[in-house]
Tab-separated table of C-alpha atoms and ligand atoms in Angstrom:
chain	number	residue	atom	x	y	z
A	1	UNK	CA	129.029	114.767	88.868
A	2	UNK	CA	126.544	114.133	85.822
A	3	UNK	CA	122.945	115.969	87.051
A	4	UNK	CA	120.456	113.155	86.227
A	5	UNK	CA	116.682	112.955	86.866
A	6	UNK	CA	114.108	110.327	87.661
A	7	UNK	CA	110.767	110.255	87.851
A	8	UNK	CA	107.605	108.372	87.460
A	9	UNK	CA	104.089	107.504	87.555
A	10	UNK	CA	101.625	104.060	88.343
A	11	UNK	CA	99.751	103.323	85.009
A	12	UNK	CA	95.827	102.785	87.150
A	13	UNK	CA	94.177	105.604	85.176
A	14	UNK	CA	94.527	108.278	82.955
A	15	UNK	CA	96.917	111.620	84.397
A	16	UNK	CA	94.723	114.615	85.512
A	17	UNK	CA	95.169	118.434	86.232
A	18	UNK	CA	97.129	117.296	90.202
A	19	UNK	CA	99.463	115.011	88.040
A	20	UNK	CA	100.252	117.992	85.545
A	21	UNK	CA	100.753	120.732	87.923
A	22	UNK	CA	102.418	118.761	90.353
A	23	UNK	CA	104.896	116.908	88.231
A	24	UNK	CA	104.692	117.118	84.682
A	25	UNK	CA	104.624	120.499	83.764
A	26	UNK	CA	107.697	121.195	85.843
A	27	UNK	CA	108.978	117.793	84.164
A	28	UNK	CA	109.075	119.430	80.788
A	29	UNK	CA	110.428	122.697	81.729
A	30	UNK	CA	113.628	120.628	83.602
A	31	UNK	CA	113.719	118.529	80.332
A	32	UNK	CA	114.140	121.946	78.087
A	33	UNK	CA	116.139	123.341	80.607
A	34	UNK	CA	118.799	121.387	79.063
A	35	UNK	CA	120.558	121.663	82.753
A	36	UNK	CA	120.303	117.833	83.448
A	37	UNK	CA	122.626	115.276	81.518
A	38	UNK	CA	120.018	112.418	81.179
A	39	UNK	CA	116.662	112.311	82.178
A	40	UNK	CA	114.551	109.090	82.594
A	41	UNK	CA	110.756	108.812	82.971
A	42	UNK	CA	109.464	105.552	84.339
A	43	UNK	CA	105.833	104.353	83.723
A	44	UNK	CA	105.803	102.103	87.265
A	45	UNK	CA	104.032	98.968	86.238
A	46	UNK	CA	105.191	96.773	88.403
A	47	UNK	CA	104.555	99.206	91.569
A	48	UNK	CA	100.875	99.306	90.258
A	49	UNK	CA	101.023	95.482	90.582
A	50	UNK	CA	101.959	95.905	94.039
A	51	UNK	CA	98.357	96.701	94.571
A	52	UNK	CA	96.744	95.553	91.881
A	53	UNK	CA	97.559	92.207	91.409
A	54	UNK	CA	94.411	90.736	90.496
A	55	UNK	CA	93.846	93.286	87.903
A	56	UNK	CA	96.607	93.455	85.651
A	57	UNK	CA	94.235	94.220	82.837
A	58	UNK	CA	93.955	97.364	84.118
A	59	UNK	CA	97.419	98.177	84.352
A	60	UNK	CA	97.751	97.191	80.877
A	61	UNK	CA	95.204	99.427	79.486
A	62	UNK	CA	96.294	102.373	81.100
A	63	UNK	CA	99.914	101.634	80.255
A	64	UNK	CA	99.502	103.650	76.915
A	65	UNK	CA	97.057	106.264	78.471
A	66	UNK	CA	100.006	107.545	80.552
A	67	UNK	CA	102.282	107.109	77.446
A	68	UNK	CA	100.075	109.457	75.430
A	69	UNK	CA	99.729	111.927	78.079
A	70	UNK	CA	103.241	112.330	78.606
A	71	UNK	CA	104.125	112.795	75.095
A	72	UNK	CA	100.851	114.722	74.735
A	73	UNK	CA	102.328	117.792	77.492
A	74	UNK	CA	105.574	117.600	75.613
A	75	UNK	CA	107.733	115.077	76.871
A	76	UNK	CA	109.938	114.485	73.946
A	77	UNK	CA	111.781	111.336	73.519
A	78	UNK	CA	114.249	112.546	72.405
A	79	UNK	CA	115.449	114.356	75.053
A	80	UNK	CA	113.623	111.894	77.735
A	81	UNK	CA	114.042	108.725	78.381
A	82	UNK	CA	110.294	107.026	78.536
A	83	UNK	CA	110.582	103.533	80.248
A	84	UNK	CA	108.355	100.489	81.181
A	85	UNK	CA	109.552	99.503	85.079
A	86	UNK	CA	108.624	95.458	83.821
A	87	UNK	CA	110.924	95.634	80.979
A	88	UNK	CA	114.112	96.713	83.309
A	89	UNK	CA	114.022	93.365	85.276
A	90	UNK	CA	117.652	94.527	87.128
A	91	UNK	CA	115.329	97.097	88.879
A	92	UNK	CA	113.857	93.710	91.055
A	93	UNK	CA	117.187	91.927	91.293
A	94	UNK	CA	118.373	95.366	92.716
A	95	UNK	CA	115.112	95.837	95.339
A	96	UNK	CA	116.219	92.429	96.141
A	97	UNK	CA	119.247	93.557	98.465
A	98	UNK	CA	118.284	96.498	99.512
A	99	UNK	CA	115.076	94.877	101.466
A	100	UNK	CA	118.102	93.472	103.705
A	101	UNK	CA	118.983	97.015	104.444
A	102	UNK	CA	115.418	98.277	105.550
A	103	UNK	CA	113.302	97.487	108.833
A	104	UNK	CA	109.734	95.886	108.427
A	105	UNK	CA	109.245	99.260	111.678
A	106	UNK	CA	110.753	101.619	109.542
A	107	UNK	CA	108.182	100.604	106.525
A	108	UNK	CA	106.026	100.462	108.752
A	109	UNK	CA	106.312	104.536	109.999
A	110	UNK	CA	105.736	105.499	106.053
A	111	UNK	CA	102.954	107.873	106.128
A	112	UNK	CA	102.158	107.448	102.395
A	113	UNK	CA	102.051	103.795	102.946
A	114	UNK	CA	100.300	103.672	105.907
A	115	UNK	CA	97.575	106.059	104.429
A	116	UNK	CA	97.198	103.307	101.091
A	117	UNK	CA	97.281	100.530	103.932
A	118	UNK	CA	94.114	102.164	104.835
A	119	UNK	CA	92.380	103.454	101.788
A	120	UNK	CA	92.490	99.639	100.126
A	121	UNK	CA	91.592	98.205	103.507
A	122	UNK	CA	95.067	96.404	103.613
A	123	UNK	CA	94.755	96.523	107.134
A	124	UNK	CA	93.966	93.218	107.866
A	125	UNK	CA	96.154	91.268	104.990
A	126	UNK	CA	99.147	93.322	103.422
A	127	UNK	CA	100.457	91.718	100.439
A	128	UNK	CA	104.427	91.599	100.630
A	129	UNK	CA	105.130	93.044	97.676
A	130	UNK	CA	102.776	95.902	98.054
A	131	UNK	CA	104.772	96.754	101.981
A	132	UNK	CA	107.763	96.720	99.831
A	133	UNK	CA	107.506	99.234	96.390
A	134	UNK	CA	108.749	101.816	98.720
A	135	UNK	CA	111.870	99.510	98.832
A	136	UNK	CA	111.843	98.830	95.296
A	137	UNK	CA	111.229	102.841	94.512
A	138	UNK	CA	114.810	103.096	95.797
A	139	UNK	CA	116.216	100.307	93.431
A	140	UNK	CA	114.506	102.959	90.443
A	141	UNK	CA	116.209	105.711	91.478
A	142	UNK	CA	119.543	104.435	92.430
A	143	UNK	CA	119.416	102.283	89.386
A	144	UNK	CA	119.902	105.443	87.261
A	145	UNK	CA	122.314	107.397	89.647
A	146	UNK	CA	119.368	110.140	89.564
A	147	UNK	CA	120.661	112.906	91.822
A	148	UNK	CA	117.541	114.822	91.639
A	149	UNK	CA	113.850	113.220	91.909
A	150	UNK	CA	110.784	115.316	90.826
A	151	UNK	CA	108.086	114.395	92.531
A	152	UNK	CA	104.503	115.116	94.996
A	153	UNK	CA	105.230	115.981	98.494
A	154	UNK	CA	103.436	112.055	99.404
A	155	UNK	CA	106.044	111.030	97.584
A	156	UNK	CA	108.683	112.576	100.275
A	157	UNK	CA	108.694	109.582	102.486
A	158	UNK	CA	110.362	107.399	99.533
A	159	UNK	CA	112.890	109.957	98.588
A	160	UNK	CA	113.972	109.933	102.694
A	161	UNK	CA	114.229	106.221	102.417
A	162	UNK	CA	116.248	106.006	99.434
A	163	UNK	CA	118.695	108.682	101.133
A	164	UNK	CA	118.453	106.013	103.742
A	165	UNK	CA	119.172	102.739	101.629
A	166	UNK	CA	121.941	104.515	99.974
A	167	UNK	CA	124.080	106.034	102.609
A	168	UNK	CA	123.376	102.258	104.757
A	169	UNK	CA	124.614	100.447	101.230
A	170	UNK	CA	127.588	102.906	101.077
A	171	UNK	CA	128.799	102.692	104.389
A	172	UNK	CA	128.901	98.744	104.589
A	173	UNK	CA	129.788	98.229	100.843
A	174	UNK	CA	131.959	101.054	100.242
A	175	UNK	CA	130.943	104.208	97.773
A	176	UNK	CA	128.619	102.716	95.357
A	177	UNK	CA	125.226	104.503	95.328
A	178	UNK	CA	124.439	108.031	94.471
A	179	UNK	CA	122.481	109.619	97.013
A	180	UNK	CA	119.377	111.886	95.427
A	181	UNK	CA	117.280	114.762	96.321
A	182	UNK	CA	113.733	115.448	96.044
A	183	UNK	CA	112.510	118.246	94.180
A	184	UNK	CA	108.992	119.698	95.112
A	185	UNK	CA	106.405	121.766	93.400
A	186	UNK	CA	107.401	125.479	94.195
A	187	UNK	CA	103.816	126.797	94.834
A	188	UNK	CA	101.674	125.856	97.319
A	189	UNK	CA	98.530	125.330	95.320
A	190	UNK	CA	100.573	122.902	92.942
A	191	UNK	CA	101.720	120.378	95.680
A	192	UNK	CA	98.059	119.924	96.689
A	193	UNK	CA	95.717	121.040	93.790
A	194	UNK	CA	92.337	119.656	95.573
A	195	UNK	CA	89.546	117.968	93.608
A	196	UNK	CA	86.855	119.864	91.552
A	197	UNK	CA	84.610	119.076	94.892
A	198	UNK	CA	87.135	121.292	97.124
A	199	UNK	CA	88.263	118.702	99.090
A	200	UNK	CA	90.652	116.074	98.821
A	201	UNK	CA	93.432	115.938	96.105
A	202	UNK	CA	92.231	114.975	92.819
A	203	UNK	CA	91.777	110.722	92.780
A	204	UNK	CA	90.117	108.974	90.433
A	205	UNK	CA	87.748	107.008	92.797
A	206	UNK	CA	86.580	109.800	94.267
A	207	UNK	CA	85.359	111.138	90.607
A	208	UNK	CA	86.435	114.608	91.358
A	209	UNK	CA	89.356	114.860	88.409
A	210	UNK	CA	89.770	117.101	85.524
A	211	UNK	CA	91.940	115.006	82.918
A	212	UNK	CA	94.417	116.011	80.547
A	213	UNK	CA	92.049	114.832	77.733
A	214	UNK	CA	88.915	115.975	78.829
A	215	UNK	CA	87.382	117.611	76.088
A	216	UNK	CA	86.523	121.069	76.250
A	217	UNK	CA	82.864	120.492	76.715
A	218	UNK	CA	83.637	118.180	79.751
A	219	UNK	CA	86.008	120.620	80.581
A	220	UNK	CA	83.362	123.356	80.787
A	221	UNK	CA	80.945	121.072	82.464
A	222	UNK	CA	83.299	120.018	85.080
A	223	UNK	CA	84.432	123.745	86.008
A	224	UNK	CA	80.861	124.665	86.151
A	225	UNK	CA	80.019	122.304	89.117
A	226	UNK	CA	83.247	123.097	90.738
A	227	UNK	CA	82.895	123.983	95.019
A	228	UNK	CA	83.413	126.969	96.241
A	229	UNK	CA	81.911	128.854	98.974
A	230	UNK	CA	78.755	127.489	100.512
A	231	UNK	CA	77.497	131.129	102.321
A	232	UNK	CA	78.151	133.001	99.025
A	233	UNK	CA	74.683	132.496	97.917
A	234	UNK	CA	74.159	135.922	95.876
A	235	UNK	CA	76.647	137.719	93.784
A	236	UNK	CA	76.705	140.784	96.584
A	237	UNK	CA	77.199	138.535	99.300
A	238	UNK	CA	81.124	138.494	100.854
A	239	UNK	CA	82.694	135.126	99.201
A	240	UNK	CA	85.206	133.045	101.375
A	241	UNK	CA	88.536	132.056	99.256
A	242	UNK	CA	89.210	129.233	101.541
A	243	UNK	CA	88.655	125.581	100.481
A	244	UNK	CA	87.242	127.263	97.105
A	245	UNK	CA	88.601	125.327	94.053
A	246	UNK	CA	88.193	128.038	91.178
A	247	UNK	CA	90.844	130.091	92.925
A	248	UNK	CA	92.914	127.726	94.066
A	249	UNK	CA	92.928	126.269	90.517
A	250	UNK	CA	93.638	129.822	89.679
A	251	UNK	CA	96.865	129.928	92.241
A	252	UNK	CA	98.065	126.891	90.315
A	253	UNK	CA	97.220	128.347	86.782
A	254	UNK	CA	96.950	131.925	86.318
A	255	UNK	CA	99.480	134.539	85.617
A	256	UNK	CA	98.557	138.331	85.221
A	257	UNK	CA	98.769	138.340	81.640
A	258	UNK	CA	95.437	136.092	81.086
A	259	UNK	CA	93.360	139.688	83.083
A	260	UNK	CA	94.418	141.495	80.147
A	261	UNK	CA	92.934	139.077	78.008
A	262	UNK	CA	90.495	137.784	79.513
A	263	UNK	CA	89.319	140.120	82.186
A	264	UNK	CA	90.972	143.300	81.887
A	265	UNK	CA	89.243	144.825	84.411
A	266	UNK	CA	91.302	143.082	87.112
A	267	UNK	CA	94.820	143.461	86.694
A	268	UNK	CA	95.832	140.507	88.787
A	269	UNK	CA	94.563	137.200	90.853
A	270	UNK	CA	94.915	139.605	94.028
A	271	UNK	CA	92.332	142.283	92.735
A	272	UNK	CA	89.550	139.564	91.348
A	273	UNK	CA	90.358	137.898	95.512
A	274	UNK	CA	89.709	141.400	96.598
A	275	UNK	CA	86.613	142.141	94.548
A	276	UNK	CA	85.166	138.215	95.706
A	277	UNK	CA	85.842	138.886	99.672
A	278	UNK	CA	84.180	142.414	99.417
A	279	UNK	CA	81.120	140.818	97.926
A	280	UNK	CA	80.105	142.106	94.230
A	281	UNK	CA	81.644	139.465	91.854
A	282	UNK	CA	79.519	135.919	91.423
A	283	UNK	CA	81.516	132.973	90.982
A	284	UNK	CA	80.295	132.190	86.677
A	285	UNK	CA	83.091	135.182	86.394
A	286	UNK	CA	85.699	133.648	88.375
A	287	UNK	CA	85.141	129.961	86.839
A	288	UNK	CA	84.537	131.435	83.173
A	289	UNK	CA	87.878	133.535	83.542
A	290	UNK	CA	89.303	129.409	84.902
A	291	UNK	CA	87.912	128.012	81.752
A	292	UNK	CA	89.568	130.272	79.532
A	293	UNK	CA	92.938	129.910	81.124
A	294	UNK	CA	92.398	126.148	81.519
A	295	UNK	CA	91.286	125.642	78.022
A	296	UNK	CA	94.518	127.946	76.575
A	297	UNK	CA	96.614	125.216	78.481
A	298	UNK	CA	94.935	122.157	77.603
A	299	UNK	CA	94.285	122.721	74.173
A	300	UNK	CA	97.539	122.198	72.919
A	301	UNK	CA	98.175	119.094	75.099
A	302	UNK	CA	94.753	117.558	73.282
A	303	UNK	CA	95.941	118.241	69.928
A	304	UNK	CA	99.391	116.361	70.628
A	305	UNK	CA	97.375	113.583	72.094
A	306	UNK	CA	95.554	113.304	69.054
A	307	UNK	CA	98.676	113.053	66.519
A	308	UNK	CA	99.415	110.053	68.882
A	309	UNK	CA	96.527	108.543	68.997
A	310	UNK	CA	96.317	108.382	65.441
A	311	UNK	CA	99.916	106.523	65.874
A	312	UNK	CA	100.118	104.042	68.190
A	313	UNK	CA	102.336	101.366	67.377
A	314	UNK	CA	105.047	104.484	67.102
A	315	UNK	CA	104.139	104.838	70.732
A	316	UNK	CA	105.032	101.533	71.843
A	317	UNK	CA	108.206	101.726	69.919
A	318	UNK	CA	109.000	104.592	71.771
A	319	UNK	CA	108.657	102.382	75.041
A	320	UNK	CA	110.116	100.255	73.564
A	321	UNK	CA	113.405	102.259	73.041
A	322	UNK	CA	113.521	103.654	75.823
A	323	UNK	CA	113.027	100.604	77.849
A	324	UNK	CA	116.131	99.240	75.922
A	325	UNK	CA	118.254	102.346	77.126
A	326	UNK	CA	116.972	102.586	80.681
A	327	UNK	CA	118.141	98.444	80.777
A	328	UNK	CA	122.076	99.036	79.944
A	329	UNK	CA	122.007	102.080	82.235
A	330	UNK	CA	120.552	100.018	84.826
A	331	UNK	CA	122.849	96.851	84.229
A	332	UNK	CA	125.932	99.073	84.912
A	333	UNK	CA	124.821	100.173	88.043
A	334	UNK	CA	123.659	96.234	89.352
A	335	UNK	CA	127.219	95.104	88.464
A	336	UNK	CA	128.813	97.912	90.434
A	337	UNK	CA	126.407	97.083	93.463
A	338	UNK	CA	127.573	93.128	92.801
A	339	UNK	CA	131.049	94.298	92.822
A	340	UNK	CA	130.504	96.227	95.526
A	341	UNK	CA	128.577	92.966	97.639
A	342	UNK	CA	131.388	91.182	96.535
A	343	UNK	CA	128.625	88.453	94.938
A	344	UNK	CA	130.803	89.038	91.083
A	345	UNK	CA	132.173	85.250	92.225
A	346	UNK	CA	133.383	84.118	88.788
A	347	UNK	CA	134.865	87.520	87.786
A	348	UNK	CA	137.138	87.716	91.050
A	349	UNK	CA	140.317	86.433	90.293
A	350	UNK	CA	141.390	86.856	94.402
A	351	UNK	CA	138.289	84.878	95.394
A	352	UNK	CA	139.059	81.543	92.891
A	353	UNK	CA	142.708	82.072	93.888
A	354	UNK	CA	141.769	82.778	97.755
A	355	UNK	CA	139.795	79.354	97.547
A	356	UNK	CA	142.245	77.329	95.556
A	357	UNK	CA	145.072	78.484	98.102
A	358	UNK	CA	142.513	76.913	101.010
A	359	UNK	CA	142.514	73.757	99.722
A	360	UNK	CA	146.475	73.786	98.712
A	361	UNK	CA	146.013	74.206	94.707
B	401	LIG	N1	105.268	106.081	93.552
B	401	LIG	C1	105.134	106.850	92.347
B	401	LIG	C2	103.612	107.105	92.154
B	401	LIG	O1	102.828	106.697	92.931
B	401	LIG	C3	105.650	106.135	91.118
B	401	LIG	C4	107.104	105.813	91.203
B	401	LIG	C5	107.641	104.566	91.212
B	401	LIG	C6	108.191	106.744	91.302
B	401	LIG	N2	108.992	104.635	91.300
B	401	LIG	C7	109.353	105.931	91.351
B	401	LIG	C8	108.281	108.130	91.371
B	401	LIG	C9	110.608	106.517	91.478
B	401	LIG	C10	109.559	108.705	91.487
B	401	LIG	C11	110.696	107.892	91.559
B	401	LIG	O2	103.233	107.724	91.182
């Protein structure tokens, strides 16, 4: 079986540090892996509609932000597939039948959902198509035959549904669907990389985000304010590593090679921790050490961004492209599930003859 991947993102903002550590970077690595046999990258447009329906300016500004920063952290086109979910309309037709095979309870029980329910005070009025992109989020998987799904841990819930949809499809319409896996972030400070304030995950509304193309100076600034340990109030006092973003951002980021160049009197992550709890080392080291190893990462990513920038309508070709090869790859897969629902009327020869027969033709 061919080793295909999906994956994708809601155009509402700009991608930020907890986007690239928890998806893209291991994106690009899979894509030069050159283990997988096709690879598609979705920009989700219509799932940011879902919520967002009375703002679809916004969504169509930040369609191209999230263009540039995937090509800007080296997702090549010509090994990925970049899509626009609006321009594959089989993706709704599909979505379409698979709502019969999901419960309004078991939609319902989504913890993801029922935690956006919340946070855009839904509670009281949930638009239908909103309670249903979890539905649809199957149709963009299955659509492709992905068999493995890179995503966020909130994204689990959707993955487990799709397994759902797909093995419920299969066993009333016969083998059709190809059932995928999920494939998390392997370290624990990547599948939750908190906000520069220490507490939740990074979101744009609550302001606490570092973004791909933050410049350094914002860069700088941002580190600079960062949380981290509220009783570590002079530079002998014992520092707490809990809950204290520079080091977790340095769990997510920092390998023992940057101590030798930019703090070779630690060897690795576990002395500097050592040094902090024992009291002796003030935070400016810790977050000067992040900015380094931050900027050395970033850097490159901002000068990419900037070749694009200076080339946009190449951009939207390559969306364009892409959105053209994610549609025929799509198209086979909704006239296997039609075949497979048995709705193909006018290319089933037993039906017409079936039907004649009835009627004594
Ligand atoms: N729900 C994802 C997000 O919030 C976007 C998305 C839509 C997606 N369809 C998908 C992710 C299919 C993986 C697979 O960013």
């Amino acid at each position: 079986m061919s080793k295909i991947i999906l994956t994708g993102d809601r155009p509402t903002g700009k991608l930020h540090l907890g986007h690239y550590v928890g998806s893209l970077r291991r994106r690009v690595e899979l894509q030069n892996s050159g283990e997988f046999d096709k690879i598609f990258v979705m920009i989700a447009d219509a799932q940011a509609l879902t919520d967002n329906a009375d703002n679809p300016e916004k969504i169509r500004q930040n369609l191209i932000e999230v263009a540039l920063d995937y090509l800007s952290v080296g997702i090549d086109p010509a090994k990925t597939t970049i899509f626009v979910q609006t321009q594959v309309p089989e993706l709704t037709e599909l979505a379409f039948y698979y709502m019969n095979l999901v419960t309004v309870s078991r939609v319902q029980r989504n913890p993801t959902v029922k935690t956006e329910i919340k946070m855009r005070n839904f509670e009281q009025s949930i638009p239908v198509g909103f309670f249903c992109y979890p539905v649809s989020q199957a149709s963009d998987i299955t659509a492709f035959d992905a068999t493995v799904v890179p995503v966020g841990e909130d994204q689990a819930p959707m993955i487990e549904l799709t397994r759902e949809i797909v093995a419920r499809f299969n066993h009333i319409y016969g083998p059709t669907l190809v059932e995928p896996e999920i494939l998390l972030p392997d370290n624990a400070a990547c599948m939750r990389l908190p906000g520069t304030d220490g507490k939740a995950k990074m979101s744009k509304s609550l302001g606490n985000c570092i973004y791909l193309s933050d410049s350094p100076k914002e860069l700088k600034k941002k580190i600079n304010s960062m949380y981290t340990d509220p009783e570590h109030l002079t530079i002998d006092s014992p520092g707490h590593l809990e809950g204290n973003a520079p080091f977790i951002y340095l769990d997510a980021f920092c390998r023992d090679e940057h101590f030798a160049k930019y703090l070779p009197d630690y060897a690795n992550l576990q002395e500097l921790k050592d040094h902090y709890t024992r009291g002796g080392l003030g935070d400016g080291t810790v977050k000067k050490l992040l900015f380094n190893i931050l900027e050395e990462e970033l850097a490159p990513i901002r000068e990419r961004r900037k070749h694009y920038e200076q080339n946009i309508p190449e951009v939207f070709e390559i969306l364009r492209k892409g959105s053209e090869e994610a549609r025929a790859a799509a198209a086979k897969t909704l006239s296997r599930v039609r075949q497979a629902m048995r709705i193909d009327y006018f290319d089933d020869a037993d039906l017409i003859a079936e039907q004649a027969k009835k009627y004594g033709k």
